[in-house]
Tab-separated table of C-alpha atoms in Angstrom:
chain	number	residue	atom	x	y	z
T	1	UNK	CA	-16.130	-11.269	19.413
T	2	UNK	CA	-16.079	-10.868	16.149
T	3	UNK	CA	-19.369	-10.316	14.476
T	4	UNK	CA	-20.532	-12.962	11.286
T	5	UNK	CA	-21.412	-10.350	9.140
T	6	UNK	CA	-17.956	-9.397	8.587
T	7	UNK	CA	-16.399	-12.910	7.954
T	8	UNK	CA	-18.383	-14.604	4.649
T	9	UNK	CA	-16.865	-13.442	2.179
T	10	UNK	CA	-13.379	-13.193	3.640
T	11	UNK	CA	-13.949	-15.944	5.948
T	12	UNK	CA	-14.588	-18.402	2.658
T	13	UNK	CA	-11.436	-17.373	1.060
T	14	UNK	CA	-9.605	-19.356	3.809
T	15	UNK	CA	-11.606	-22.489	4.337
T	16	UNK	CA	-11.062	-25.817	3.325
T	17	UNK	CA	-13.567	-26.120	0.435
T	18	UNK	CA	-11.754	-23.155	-0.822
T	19	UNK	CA	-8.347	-24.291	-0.198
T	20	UNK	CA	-8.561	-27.595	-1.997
T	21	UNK	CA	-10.698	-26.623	-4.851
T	22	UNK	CA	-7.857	-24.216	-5.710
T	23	UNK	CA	-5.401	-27.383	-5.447
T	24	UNK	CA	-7.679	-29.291	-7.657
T	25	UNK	CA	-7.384	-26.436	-10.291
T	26	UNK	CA	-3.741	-26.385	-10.230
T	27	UNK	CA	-3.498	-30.214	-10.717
T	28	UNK	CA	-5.650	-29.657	-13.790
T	29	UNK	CA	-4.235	-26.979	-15.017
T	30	UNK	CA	-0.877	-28.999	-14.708
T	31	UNK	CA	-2.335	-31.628	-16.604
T	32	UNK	CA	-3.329	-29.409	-19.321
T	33	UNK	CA	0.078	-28.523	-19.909
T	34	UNK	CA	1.733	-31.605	-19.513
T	35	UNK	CA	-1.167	-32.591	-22.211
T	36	UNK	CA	-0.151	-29.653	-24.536
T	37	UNK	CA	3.599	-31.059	-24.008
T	38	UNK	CA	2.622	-34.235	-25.383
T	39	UNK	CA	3.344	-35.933	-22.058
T	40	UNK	CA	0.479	-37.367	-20.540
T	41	UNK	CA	-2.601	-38.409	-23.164
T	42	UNK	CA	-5.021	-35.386	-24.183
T	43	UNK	CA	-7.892	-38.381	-23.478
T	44	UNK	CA	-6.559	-38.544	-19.467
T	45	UNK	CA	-6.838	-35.160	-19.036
T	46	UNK	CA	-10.424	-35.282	-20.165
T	47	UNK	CA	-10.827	-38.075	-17.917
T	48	UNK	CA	-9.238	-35.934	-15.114
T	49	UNK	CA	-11.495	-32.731	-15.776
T	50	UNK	CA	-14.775	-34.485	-15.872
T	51	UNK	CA	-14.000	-36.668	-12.775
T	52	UNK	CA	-11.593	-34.846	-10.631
T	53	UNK	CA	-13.648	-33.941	-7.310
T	54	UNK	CA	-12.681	-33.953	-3.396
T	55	UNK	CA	-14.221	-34.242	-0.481
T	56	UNK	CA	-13.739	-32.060	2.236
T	57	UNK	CA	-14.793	-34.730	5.032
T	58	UNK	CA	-12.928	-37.586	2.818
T	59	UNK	CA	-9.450	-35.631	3.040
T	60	UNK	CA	-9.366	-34.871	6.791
T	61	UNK	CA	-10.468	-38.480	7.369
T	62	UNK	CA	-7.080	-39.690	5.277
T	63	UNK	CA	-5.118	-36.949	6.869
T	64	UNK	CA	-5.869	-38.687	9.925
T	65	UNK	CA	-3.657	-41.623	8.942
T	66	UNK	CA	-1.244	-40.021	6.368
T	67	UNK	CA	-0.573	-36.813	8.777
T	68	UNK	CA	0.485	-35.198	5.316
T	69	UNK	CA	-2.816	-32.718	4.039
T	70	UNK	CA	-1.405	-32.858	0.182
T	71	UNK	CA	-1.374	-36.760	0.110
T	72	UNK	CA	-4.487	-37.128	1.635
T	73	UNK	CA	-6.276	-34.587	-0.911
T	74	UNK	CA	-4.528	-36.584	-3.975
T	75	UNK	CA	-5.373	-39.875	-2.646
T	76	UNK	CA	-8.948	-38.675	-2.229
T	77	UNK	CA	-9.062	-37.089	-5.745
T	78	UNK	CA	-7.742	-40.478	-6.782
T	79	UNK	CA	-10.833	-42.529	-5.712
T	80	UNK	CA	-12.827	-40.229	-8.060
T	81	UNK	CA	-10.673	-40.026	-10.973
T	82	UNK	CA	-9.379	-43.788	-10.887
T	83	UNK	CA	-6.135	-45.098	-12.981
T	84	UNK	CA	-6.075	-41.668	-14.986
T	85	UNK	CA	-5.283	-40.361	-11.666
T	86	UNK	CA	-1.422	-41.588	-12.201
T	87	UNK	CA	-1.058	-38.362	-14.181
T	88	UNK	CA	-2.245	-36.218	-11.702
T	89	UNK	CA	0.795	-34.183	-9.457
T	90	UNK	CA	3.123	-35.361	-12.372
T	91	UNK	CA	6.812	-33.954	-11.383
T	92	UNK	CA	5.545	-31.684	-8.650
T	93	UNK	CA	6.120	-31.189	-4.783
T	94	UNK	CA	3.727	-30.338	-2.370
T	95	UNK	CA	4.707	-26.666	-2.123
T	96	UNK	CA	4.137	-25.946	-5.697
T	97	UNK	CA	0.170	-26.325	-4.969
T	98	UNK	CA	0.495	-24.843	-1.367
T	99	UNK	CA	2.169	-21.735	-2.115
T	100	UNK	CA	0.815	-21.032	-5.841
T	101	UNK	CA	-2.662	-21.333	-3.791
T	102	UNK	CA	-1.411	-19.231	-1.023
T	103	UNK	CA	-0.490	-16.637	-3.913
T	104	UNK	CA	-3.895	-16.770	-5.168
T	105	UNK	CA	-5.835	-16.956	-1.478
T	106	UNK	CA	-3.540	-13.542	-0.995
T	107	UNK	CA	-4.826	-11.754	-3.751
T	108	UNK	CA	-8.330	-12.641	-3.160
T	109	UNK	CA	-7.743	-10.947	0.248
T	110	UNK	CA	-6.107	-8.016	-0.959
T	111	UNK	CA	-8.782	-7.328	-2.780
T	112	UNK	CA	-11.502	-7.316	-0.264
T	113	UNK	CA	-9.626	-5.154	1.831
T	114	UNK	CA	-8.293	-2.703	-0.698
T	115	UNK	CA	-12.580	-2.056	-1.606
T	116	UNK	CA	-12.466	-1.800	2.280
T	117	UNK	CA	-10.040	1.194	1.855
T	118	UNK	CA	-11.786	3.240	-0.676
T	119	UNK	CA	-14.875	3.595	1.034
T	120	UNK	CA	-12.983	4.866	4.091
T	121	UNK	CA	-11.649	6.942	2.007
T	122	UNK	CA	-14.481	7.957	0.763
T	123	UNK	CA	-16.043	8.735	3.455
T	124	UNK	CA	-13.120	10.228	4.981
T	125	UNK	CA	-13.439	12.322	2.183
T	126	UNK	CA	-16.680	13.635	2.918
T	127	UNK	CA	-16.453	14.134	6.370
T	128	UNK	CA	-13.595	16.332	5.282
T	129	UNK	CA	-15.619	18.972	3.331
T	130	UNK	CA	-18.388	18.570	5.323
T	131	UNK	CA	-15.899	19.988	8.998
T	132	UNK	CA	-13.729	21.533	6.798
T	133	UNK	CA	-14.536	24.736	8.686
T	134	UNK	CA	-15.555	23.427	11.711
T	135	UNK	CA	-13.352	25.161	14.421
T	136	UNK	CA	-11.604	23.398	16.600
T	137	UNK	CA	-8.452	22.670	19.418
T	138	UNK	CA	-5.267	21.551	17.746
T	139	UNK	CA	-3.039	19.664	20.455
T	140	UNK	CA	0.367	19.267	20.830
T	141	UNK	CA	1.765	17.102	23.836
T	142	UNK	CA	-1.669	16.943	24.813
T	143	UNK	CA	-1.559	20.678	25.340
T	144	UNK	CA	-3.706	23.573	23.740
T	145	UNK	CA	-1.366	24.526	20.493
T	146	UNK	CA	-3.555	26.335	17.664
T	147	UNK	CA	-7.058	26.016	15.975
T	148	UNK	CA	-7.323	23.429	13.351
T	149	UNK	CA	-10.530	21.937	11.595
T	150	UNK	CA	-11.893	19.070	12.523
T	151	UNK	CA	-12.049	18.463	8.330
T	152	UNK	CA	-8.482	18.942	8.339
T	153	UNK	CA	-8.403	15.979	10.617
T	154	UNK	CA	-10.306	13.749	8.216
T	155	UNK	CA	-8.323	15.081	5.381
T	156	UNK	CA	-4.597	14.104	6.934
T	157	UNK	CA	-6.263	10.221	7.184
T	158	UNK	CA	-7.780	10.519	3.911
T	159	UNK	CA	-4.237	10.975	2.544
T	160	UNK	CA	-2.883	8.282	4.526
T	161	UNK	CA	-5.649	5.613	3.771
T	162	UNK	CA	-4.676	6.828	-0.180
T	163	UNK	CA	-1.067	5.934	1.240
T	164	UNK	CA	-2.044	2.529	2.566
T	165	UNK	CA	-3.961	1.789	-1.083
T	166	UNK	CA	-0.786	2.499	-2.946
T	167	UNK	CA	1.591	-0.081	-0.567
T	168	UNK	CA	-0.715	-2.888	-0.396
T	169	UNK	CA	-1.311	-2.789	-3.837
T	170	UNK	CA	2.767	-2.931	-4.220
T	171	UNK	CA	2.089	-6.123	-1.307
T	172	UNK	CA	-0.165	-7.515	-3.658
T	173	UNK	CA	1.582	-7.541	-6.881
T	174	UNK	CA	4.928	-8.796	-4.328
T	175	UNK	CA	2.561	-11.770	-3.693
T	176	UNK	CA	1.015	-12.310	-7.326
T	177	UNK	CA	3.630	-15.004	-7.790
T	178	UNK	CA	3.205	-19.254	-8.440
T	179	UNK	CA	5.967	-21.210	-8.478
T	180	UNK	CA	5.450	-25.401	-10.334
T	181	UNK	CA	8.931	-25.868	-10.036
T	182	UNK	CA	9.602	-29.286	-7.858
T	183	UNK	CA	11.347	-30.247	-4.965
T	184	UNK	CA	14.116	-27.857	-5.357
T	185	UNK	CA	12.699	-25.298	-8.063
T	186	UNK	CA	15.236	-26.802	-10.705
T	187	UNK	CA	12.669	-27.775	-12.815
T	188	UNK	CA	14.467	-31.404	-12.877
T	189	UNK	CA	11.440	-33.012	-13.067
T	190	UNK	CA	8.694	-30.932	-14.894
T	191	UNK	CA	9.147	-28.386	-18.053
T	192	UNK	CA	9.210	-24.759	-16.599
T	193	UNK	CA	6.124	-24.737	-19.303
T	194	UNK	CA	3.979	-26.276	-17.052
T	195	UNK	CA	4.577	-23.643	-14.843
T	196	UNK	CA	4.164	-20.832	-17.253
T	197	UNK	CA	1.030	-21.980	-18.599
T	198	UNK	CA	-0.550	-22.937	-14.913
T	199	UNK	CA	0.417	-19.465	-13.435
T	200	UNK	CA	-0.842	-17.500	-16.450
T	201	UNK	CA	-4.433	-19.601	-16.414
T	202	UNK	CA	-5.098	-18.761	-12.422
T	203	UNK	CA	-3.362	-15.021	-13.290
T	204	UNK	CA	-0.208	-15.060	-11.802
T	205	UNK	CA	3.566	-14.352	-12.586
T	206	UNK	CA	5.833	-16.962	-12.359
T	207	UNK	CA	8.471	-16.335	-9.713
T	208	UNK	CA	11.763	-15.970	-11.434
T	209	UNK	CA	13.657	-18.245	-9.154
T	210	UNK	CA	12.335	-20.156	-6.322
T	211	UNK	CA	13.347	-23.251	-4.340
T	212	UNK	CA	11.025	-25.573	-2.632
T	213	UNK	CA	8.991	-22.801	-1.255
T	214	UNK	CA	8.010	-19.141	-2.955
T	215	UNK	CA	10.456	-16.636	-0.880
T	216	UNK	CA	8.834	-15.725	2.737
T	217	UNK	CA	10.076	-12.177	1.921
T	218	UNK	CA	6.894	-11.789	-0.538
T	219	UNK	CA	4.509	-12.848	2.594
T	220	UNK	CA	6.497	-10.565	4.632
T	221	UNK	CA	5.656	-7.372	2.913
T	222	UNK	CA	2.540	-8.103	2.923
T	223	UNK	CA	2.017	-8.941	6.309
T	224	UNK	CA	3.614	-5.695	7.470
T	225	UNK	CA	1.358	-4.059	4.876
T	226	UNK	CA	-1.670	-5.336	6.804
T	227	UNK	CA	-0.158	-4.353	9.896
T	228	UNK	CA	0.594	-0.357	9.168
T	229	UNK	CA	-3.132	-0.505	7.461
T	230	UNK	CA	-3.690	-1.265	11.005
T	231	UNK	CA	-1.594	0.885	12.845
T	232	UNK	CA	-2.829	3.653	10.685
T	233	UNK	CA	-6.266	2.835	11.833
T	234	UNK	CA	-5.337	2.555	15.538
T	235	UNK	CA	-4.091	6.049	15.217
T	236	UNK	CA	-7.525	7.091	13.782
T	237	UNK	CA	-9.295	5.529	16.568
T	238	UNK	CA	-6.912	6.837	19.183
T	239	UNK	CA	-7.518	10.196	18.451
T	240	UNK	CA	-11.945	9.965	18.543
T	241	UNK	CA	-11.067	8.023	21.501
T	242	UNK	CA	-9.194	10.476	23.013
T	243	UNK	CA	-11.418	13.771	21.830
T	244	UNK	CA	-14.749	11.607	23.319
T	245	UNK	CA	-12.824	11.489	26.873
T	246	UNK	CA	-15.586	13.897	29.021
T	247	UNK	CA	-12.915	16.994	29.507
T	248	UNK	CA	-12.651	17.168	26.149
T	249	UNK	CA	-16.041	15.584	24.502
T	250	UNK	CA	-16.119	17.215	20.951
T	251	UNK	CA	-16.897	13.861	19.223
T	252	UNK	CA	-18.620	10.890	20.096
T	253	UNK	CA	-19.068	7.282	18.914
T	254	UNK	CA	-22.691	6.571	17.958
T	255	UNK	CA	-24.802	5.179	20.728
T	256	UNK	CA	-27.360	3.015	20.089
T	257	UNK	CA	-30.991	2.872	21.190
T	258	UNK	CA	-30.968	0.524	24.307
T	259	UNK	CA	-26.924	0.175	23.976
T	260	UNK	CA	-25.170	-0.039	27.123
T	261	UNK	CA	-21.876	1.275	28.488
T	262	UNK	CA	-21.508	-0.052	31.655
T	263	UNK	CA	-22.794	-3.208	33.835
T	264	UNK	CA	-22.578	-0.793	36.869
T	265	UNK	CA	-22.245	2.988	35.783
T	266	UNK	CA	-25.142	3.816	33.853
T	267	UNK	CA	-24.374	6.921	32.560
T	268	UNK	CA	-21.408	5.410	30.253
T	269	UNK	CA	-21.049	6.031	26.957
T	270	UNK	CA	-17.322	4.400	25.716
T	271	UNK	CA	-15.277	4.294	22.899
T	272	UNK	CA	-15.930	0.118	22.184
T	273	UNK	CA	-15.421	0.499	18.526
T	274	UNK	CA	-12.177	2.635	18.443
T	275	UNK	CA	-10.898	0.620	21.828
T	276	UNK	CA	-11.237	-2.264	19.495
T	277	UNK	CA	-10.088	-1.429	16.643
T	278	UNK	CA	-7.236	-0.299	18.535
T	279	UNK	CA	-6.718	-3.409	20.420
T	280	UNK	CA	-6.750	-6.068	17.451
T	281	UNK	CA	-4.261	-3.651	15.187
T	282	UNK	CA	-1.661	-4.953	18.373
T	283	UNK	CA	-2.773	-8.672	16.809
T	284	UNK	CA	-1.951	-7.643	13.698
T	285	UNK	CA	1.296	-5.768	14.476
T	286	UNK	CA	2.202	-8.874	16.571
T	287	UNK	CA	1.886	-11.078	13.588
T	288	UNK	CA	3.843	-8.905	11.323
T	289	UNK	CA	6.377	-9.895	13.376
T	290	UNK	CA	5.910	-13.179	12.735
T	291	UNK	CA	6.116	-12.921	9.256
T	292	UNK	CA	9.118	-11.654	9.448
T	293	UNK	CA	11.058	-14.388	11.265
T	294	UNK	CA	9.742	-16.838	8.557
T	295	UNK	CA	11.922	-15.369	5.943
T	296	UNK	CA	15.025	-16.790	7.365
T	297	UNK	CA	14.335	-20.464	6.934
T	298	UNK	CA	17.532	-23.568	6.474
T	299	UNK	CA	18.512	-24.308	2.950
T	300	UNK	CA	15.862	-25.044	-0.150
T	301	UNK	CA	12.823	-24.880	2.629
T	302	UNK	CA	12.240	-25.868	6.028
T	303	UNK	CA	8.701	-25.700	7.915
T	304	UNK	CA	8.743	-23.771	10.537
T	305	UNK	CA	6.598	-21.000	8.458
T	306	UNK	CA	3.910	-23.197	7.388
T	307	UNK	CA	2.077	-23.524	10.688
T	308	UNK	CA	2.777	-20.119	11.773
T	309	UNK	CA	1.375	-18.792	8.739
T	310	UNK	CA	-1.802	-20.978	8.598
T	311	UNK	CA	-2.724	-18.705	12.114
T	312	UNK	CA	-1.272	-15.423	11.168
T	313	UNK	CA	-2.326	-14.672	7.100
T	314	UNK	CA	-6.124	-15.769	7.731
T	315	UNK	CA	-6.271	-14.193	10.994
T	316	UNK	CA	-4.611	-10.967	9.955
T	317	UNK	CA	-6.591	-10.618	7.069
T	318	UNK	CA	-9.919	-11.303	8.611
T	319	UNK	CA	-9.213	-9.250	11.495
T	320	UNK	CA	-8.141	-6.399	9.141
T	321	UNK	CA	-10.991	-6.787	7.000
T	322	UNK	CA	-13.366	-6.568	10.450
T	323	UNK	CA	-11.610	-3.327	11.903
T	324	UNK	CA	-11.876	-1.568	8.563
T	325	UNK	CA	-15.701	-2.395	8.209
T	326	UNK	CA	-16.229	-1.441	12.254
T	327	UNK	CA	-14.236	1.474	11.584
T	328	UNK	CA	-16.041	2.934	8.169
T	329	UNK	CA	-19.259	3.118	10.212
T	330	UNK	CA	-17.815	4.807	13.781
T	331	UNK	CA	-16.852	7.399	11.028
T	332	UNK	CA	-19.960	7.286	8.486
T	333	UNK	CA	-21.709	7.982	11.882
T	334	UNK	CA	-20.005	10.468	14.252
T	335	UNK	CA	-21.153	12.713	16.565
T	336	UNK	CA	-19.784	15.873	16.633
T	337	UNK	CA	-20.010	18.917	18.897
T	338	UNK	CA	-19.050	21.787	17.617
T	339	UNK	CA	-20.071	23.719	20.627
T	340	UNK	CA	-18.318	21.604	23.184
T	341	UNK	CA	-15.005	22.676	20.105
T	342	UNK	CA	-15.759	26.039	21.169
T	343	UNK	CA	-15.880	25.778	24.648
T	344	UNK	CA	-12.549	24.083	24.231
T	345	UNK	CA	-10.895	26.890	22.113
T	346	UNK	CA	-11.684	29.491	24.916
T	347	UNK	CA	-10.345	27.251	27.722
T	348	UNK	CA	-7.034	28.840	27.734
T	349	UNK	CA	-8.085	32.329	27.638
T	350	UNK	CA	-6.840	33.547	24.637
T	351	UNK	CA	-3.770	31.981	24.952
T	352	UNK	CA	-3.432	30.259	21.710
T	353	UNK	CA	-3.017	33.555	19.830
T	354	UNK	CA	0.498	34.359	21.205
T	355	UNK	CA	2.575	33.443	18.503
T	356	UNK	CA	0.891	35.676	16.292
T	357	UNK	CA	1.426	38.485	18.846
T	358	UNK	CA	4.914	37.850	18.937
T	359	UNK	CA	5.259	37.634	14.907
T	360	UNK	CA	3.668	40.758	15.020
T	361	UNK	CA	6.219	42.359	17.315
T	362	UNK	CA	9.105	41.131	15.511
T	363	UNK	CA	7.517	42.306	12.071
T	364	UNK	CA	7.555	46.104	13.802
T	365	UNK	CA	11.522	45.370	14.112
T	366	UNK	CA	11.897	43.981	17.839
T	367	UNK	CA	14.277	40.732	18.129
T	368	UNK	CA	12.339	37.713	18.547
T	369	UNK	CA	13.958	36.934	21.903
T	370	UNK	CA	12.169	40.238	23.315
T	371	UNK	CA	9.248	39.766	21.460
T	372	UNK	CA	8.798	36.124	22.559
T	373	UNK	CA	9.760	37.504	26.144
T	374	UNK	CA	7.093	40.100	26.368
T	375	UNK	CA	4.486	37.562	25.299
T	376	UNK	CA	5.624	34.277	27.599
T	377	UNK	CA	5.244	36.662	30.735
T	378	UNK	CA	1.638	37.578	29.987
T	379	UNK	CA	0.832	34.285	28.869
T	380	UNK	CA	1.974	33.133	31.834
T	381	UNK	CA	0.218	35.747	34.375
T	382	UNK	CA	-3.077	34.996	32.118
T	383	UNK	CA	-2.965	31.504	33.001
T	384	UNK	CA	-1.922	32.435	36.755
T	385	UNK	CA	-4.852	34.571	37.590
T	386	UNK	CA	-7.360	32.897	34.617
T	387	UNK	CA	-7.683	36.648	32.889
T	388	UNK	CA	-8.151	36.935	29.214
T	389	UNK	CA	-4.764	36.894	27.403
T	390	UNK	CA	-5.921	39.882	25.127
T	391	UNK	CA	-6.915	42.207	28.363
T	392	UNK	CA	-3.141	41.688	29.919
T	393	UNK	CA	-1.534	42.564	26.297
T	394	UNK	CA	-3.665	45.460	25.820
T	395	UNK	CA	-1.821	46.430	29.588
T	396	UNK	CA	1.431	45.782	28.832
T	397	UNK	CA	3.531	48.928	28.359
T	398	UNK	CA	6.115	47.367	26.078
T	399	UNK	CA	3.663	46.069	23.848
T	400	UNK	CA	1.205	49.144	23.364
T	401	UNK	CA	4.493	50.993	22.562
T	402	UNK	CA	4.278	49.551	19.403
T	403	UNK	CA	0.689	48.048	18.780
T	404	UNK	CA	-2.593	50.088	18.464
T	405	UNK	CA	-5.172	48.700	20.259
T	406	UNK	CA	-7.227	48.416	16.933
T	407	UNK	CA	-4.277	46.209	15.815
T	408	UNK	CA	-4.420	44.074	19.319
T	409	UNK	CA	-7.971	43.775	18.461
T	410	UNK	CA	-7.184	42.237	14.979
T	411	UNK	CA	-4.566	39.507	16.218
T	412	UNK	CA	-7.167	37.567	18.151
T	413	UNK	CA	-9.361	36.422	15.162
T	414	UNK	CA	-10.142	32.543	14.932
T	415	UNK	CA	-10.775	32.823	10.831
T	416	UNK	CA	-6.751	34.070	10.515
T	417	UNK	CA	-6.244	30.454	11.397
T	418	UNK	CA	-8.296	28.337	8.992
T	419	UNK	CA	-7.679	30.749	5.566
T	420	UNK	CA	-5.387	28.031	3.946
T	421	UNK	CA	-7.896	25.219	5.034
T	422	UNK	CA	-9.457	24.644	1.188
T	423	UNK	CA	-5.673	24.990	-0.076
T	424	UNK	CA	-5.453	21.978	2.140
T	425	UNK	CA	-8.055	20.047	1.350
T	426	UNK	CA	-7.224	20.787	-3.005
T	427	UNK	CA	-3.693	19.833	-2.185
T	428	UNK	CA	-4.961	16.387	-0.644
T	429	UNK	CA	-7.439	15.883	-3.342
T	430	UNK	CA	-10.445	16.285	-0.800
T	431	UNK	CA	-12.133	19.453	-3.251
């Protein structure tokens, strides 16, 4: 379940109180124009702006017998504003107040979750220097490859949260569009005017060309923004999921005092955070795909989008908002185990330093098929018998032909690994 804490301020972007007051501003904003056009009396529009009001309750009771939201919220703002309310919607279609709010309720959103981003990054960022020569296991194919950092880590999802900051501000700006156009978007029936001067007061761009509806293309970038924010984090919490797993434990989430991690094992302590955050980026992923089928819609505008996106923009945003704040603290608070990183790095006995063995043969002029021979079969044999990789090279006639054991010595040195770390982390922007 979703926790409260999360949803006010995000959760109040998408309600009704917030969805109809944003309505009632483009009415009056249209007014205002219309006013400045000489079309409708500047003493209405007064009229309009001092009476104009809704009521939440009132509208869903008249949507009850209309079954059309828009007319219900402009007969309601009628009984308020009385005859003046003649002028009010003047030339317009529903859409142009749905979707120039739907612009606006997108950009709100945006920007909640792109201050979400930059404090992960931020404290992705610190986490970075702070491991950044903290020793530990690099995998590949779930096998022992060669060291890494465990800052490194942090620093490869710094750079990609800085990647996910740069796209959905591109989503947002895609989105940043109104459209007062009418039924068709020919403008037959109100001056393009109107639309220039409503857009610019609630700080949007007019869309160059639109029909009924603002292009589904816009929501679609944005919804597939949301969902590789996501995917990004899922990765993030896949891998502390996966290094908390007990035969690897080199990182844990934090545990709480009286938390509990199992209704009938008692000594459980599991990944909930990360399993989550994992598990609603599939939501969001899900309705990215969603978003997607509602660009191809018949003619000037159908509506097969509009109830599909009243679930999927709210929920994805919310739920995106939620994972990043869940997410910001499983990092922020991390346990980490250097000594269990260790443990890990000597689990293959020594293993991990072949390829440097064999780079070294093949710098003293033997052919890297030989070279890469002579090392597989004492890897190999180490991992047979479980004796130290080092103690069969330092055997192996072929080798010591050409290798000192001073220089054997040398090539199994953990710091050989992690001297290009801090060029890293300056590349990335982490020091």
């Amino acid at each position: 379940m979703i926790e409260r804490y999360t949803l006010p301020e995000m959760g109040a972007i998408w309600s009704d109180e917030n969805r109809f007051r944003k309505w009632l501003e483009i009415e009056v904003f249209a007014c205002e124009a219309w006013a400045e056009l000489g079309k409708i009396p500047r003493e209405a529009v007064e009229v309009i702006k001092q009476k104009a009001a809704f009521q939440v309750e009132r509208i869903l009771e008249i949507e009850e017998v209309t079954r059309h939201d828009v007319l219900a919220f402009l007969t309601n703002v009628a009984e308020n504003v009385g005859d003046e309310a003649k002028y009010i919607h003047l030339g317009m279609t529903s859409s142009d107040i749905l979707d120039t709010t739907l612009s606006i309720q997108m950009v709100e959103a945006a920007d909640i979750i792109m201050a979400r981003l930059r404090t992960l990054a931020e404290v992705l960022k610190a986490q970075a220097v702070r491991y950044k020569d903290t020793l530990m296991m690099g995998r590949t194919h779930g096998i022992h490859a060669e060291p890494v950092t465990l800052g490194l880590k942090f620093a490869l999802w710094y750079d990609e949260v800085n990647r996910s900051i740069r796209r959905l501000e591109s989503a947002r700006e895609s989105v940043r569009v109104g459209k007062i156009s009418g039924a068709v978007g020919t403008f037959a029936n109100i001056d393009p005017r109107v639309e220039e001067f409503t857009c610019e007061k609630l700080g949007l761009r007019p869309a160059p060309v639109s029909t009924q509806i603002l292009q589904r293309d816009r929501h679609a970038e944005y919804l597939t923004t949301l969902a590789v924010i996501a995917s990004s984090l899922d990765k993030f919490a896949t891998e502390l999921r996966n290094l908390q797993r007990t035969d690897i434990h080199e990182v844990e989430e934090s545990f709480a005092k009286g938390q509990k991690g199992s209704s009938a094992m008692p000594h459980k302590k599991n990944p909930i955070i990360c399993e989550r955050v994992a598990g609603l980026a599939r939501v969001l992923r899900g309705n990215a795909m969603a978003a997607l089928e509602n660009v191809a819609l018949w003619h000037e505008r159908d509506i097969t989008h509009s109830s599909v996106e009243r679930v999927i923009i709210p929920d994805s945003t919310i739920a995106l908002d939620y994972i990043l704040a869940k997410f910001i603290d499983v990092v922020k608070n991390l346990t980490v185990y250097p000594e269990n990183m260790q443990a890990n790095l000597e689990k293959t006995l020594g293993l991990i330093f072949s390829q440097r063995v064999m780079l070294t043969l093949v710098e003293k002029g033997i052919a890297r098929e030989t070279a890469y021979a002579w090392v597989q079969r004492n890897a190999l044999e180490a991992w047979r018998i479980k004796e130290m990789f080092k103690d069969l090279v330092l055997r192996d006639k072929d080798i010591m032909n050409l290798l000192s054991p001073e220089e054997v010595e040398s090539l199994f040195d953990y710091s050989y690994h992690t001297k290009n770390v801090d060029y890293i982390l300056r590349r990335a922007g982490v020091l």
